[in-house]
Each structure stands twice: as C-alpha cells, then as structure tokens.
mmCIF file of C-alpha atoms in Angstrom:
data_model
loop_
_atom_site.group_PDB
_atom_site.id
_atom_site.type_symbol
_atom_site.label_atom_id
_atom_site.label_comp_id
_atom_site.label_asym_id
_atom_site.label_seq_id
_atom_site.Cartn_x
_atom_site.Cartn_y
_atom_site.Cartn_z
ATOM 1 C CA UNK A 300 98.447 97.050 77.341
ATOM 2 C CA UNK A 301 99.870 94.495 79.471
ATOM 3 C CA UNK A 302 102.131 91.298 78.356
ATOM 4 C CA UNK A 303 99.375 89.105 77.315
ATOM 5 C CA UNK A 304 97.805 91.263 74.878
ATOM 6 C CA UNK A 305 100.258 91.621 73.274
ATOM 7 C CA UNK A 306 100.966 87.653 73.189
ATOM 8 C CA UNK A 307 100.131 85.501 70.339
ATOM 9 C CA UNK A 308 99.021 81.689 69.735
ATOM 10 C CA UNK A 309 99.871 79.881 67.134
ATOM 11 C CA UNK A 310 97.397 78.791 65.424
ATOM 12 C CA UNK A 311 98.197 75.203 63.535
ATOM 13 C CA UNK A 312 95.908 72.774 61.470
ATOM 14 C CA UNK A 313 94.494 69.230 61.778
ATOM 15 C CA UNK A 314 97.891 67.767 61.637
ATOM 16 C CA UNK A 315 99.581 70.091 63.984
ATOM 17 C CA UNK A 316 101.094 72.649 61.391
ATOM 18 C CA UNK A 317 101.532 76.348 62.295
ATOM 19 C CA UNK A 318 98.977 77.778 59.402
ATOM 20 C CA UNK A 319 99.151 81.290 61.190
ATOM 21 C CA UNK A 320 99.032 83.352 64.990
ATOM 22 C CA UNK A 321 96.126 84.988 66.950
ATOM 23 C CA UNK A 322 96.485 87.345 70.094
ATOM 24 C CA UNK A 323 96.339 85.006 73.276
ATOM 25 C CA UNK A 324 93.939 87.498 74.381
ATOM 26 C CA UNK A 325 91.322 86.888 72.067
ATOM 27 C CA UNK A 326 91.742 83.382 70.935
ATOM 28 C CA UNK A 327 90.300 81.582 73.929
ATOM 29 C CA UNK A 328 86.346 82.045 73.436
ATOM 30 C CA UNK A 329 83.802 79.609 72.777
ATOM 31 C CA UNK A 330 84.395 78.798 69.636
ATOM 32 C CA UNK A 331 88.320 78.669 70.280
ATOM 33 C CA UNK A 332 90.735 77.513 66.786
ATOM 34 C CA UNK A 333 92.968 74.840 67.396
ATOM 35 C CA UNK A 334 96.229 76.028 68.655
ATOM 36 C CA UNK A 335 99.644 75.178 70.395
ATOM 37 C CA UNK A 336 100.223 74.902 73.718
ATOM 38 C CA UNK A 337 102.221 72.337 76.024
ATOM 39 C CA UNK A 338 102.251 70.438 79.969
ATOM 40 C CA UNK A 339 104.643 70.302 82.145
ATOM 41 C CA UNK A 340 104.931 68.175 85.231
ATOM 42 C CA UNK A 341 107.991 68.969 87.790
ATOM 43 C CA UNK A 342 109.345 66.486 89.879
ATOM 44 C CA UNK A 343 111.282 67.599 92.849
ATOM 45 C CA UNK A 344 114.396 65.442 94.206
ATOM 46 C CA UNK A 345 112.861 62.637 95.798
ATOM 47 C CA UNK A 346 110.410 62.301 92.593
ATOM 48 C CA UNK A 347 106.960 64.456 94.196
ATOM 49 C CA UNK A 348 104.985 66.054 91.576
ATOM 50 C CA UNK A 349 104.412 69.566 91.943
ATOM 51 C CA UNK A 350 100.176 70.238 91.339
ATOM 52 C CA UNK A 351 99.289 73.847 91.264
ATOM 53 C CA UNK A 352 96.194 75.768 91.985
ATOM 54 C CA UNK A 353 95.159 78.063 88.728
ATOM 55 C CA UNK A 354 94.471 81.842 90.126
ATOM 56 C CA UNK A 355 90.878 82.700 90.744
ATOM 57 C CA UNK A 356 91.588 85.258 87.843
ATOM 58 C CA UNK A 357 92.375 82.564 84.765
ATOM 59 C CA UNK A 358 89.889 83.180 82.033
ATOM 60 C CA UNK A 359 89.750 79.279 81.901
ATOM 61 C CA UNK A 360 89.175 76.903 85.188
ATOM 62 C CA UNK A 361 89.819 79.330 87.614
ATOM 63 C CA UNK A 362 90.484 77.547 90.762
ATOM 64 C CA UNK A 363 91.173 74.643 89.004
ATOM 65 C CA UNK A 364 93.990 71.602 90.637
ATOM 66 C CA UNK A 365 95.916 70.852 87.502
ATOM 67 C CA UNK A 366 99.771 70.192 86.398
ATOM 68 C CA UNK A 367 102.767 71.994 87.780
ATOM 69 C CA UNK A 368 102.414 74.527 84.561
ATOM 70 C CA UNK A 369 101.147 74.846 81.175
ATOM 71 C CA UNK A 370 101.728 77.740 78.071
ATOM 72 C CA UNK A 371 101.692 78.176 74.598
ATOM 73 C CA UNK A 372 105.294 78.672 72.501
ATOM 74 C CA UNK A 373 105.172 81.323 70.759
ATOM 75 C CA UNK A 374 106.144 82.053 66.754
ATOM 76 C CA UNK A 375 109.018 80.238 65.854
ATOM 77 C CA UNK A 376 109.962 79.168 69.148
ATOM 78 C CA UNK A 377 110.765 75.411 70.364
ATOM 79 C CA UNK A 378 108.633 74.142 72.596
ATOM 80 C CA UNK A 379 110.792 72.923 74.808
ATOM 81 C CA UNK A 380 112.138 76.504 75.058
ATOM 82 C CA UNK A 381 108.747 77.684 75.650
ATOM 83 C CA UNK A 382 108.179 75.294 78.591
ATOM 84 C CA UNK A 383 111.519 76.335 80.094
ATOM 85 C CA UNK A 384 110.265 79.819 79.462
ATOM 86 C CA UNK A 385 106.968 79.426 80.817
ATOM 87 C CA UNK A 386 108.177 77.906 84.102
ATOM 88 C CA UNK A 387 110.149 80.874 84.843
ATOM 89 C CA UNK A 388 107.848 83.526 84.363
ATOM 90 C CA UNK A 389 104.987 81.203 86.214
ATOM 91 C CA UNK A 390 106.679 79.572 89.114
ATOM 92 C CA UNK A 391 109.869 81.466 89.281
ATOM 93 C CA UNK A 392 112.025 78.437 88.703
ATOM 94 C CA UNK A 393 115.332 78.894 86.691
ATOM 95 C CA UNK A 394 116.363 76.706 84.423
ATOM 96 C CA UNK A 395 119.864 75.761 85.902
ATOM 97 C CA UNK A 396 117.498 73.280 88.044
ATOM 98 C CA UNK A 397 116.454 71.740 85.730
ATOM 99 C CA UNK A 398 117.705 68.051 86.032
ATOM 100 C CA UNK A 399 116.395 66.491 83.017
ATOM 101 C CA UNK A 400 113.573 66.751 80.925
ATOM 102 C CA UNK A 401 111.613 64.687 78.594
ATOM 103 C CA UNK A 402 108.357 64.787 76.289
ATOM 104 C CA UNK A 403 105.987 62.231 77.066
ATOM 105 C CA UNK A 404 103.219 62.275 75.292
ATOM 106 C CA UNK A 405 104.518 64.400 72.203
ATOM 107 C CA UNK A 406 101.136 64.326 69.892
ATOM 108 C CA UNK A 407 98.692 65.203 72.909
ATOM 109 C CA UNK A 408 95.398 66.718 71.872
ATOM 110 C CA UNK A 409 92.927 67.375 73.689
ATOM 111 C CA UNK A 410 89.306 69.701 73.335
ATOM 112 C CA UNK A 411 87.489 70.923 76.562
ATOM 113 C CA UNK A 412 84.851 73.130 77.744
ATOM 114 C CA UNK A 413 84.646 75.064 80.867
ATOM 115 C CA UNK A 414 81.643 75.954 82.795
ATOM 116 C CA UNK A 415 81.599 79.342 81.670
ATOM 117 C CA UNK A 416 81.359 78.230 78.346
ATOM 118 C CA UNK A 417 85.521 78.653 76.872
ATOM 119 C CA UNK A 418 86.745 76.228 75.106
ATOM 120 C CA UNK A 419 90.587 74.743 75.267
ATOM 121 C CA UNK A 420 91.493 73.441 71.848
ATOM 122 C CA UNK A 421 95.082 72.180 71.853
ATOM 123 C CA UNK A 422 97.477 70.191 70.358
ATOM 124 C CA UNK A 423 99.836 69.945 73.192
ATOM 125 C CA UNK A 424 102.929 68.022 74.163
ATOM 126 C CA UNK A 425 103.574 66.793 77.780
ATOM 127 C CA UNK A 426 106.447 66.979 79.066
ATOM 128 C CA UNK A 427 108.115 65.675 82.409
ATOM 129 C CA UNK A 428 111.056 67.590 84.212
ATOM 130 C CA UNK A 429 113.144 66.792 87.101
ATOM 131 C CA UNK A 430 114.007 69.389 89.579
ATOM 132 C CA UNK A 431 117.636 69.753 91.263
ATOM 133 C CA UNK A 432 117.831 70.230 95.105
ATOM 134 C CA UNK A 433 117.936 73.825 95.872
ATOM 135 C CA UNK A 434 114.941 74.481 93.472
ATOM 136 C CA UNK A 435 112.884 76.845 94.818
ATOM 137 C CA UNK A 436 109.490 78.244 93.900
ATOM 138 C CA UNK A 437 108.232 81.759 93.512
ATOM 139 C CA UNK A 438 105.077 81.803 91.695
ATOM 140 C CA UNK A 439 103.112 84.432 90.162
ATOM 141 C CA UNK A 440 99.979 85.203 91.965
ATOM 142 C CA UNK A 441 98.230 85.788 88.556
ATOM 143 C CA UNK A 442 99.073 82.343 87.438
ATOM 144 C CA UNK A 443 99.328 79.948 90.397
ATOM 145 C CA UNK A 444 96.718 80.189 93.680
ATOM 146 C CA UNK A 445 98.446 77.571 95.577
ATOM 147 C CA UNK A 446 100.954 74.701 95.075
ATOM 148 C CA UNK A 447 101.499 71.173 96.817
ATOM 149 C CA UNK A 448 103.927 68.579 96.311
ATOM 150 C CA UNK A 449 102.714 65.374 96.122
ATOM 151 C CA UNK A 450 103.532 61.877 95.850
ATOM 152 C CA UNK A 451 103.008 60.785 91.874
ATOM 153 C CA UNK A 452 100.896 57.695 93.246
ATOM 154 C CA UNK A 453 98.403 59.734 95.144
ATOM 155 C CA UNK A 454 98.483 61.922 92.411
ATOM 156 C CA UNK A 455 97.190 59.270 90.051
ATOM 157 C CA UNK A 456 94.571 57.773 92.603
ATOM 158 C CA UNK A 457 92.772 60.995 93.172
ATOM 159 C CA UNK A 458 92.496 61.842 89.519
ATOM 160 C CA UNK A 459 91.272 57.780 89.243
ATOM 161 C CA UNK A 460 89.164 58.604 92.185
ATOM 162 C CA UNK A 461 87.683 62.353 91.488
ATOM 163 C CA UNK A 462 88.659 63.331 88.375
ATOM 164 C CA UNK A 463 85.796 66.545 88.253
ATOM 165 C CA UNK A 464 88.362 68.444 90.897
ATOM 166 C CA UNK A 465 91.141 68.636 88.613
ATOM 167 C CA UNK A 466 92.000 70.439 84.829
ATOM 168 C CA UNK A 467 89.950 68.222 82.241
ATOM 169 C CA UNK A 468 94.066 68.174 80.171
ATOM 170 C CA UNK A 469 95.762 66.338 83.431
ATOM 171 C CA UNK A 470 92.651 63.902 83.849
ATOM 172 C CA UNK A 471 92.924 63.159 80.186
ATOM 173 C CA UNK A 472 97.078 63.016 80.361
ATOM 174 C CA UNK A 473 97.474 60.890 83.303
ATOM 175 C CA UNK A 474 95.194 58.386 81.321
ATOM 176 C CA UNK A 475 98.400 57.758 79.410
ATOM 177 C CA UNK A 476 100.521 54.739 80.589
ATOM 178 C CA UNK A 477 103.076 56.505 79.003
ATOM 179 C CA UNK A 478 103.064 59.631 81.500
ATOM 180 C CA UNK A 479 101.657 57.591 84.792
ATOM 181 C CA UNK A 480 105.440 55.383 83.948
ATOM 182 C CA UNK A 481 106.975 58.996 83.372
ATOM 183 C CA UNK A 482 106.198 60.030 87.004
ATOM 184 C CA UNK A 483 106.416 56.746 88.840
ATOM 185 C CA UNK A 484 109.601 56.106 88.120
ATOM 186 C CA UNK A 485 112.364 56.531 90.465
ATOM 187 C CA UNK A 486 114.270 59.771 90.181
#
C-alpha cells in the first residue's frame, strides 16, 4: 500500500464544511463528492511564476501545464499547513524559503471534467507564495513532468490566448483580478 492509499480527502458540504473523509484513492471518479483541496503559485526572487508539467501518470490531466502545485489538507489540518506540506513533498522546496505567503482567492470553487471522464470537484483556496533566493527545486517525478519559470505577464497572455493547454483550475483562477494583481505585483 503506498502513501496515497492510505490518504484521505475531506469531504465538506455546499458551504465548505468538513461533513466527513474519503480515501484520495478512490474519491476522484466520475461522479467525484465535493471536497478540499488548495493552489499554490510560487514566485521566485525577481517575481517569475513557477508553471509545472503534471506527470504523465496523474489520474487527472496527465500532461497537463498548470500552477506551481496543488493538494488536498488533510483531517484537521490548516490549509496553509497543507500547502507548505504539499510543496515539500512535490517540489522539494523547504519551507525556510518561503518569503511570504498569502490566500488570494480564499472561497475558490471550481467543477471540471477531464477527457477521460474524472471529475475535479473542489472547494479550493489559492494561494500566492514568494520564494527566497537560494530556493531550489527537486521535484517528484510522480508529481511534476517538467517545470518553467515564467514571467507572470506571459503567464496570463497564454492562458488569455490558449487556455485548452493548461489545468481547467488555473484558466478559471487567473480569471480573478484578484490573483492576476497577486502575481503582477512587484516582489
């Protein structure tokens, strides 16, 4: 049994409540229940956005362009511990460079369906974090295919411009003022 069977979701109502768990494992099908999860966007020193690559492996979008990293907390835990979590174990990123970090877009929900037929059903808070110099990466081949840095503007212009090549979540985030501000901003 590896990690992620053994990992559960919580499972939360209409509102966003926790109203119980299910194993991570199992809950992403087509007829997935609504459940937490979260976004992160990293921004190095000189304010580039890190886009990964999801692993040809992911159960959902394989292959996919999407946000620097994304998870689910697990029972009990703050999500903001979860994404700090989360970024270790999937892009081998300590905390200690972390330079700030703020949610954006805390009541983010968001319902998608991939071409094999899974559906993402999330309520799911965005945040944005700012990475010391000296950050370096070391992702997990299960998680992350490839990684590029990129400037937040070019970021923003090809999801304007192509949206079908990235995650249906980081079209739908970055058509939030609120995040586009987040990452344009000067570091």
């Amino acid at each position: 049994m590896t990690s992620t069977d053994r990992e559960l979701v919580v499972l939360c109502d209409e509102g966003g409540e926790p109203i119980g768990t299910a194993p991570k494992a199992t809950v992403h099908t087509a007829d997935t229940p609504l459940h937490l999860a979260f976004s992160s966007y990293l921004r190095d020193e000189r304010g580039r956005v890190l886009l990964t690559r999801r692993a040809l492996g992911k159960k959902t979008w394989p292959g996919v362009w999407t946000n620097s990293c994304c998870g689910h907390p697990a029972p009990g835990e703050a999500t903001e511990a979860a994404v700090r979590r989360r970024i270790g174990q999937e892009l081998g990123v300590s905390d200690r460079f972390f330079a700030d970090s703020s949610e954006v877009l805390p009541d983010f929900r968001y319902w998608a369906r991939d071409s094999s037929g899974v559906v993402e059903n999330e309520v799911c808070p965005v945040f944005v974090i700012g990475l010391d110099s000296g950050a370096e990466l070391y992702p997990a081949a299960a998680e992350v295919d490839s990684w590029q840095w990129v400037e937040p503007q070019a970021l923003i212009t090809a999801v304007d411009s192509t949206p079908c090549v990235f995650s249906p979540w980081m079209v739908e985030q970055l058509a939030h003022q609120a995040l586009r501000q987040a990452l344009l901003s000067v570091p």
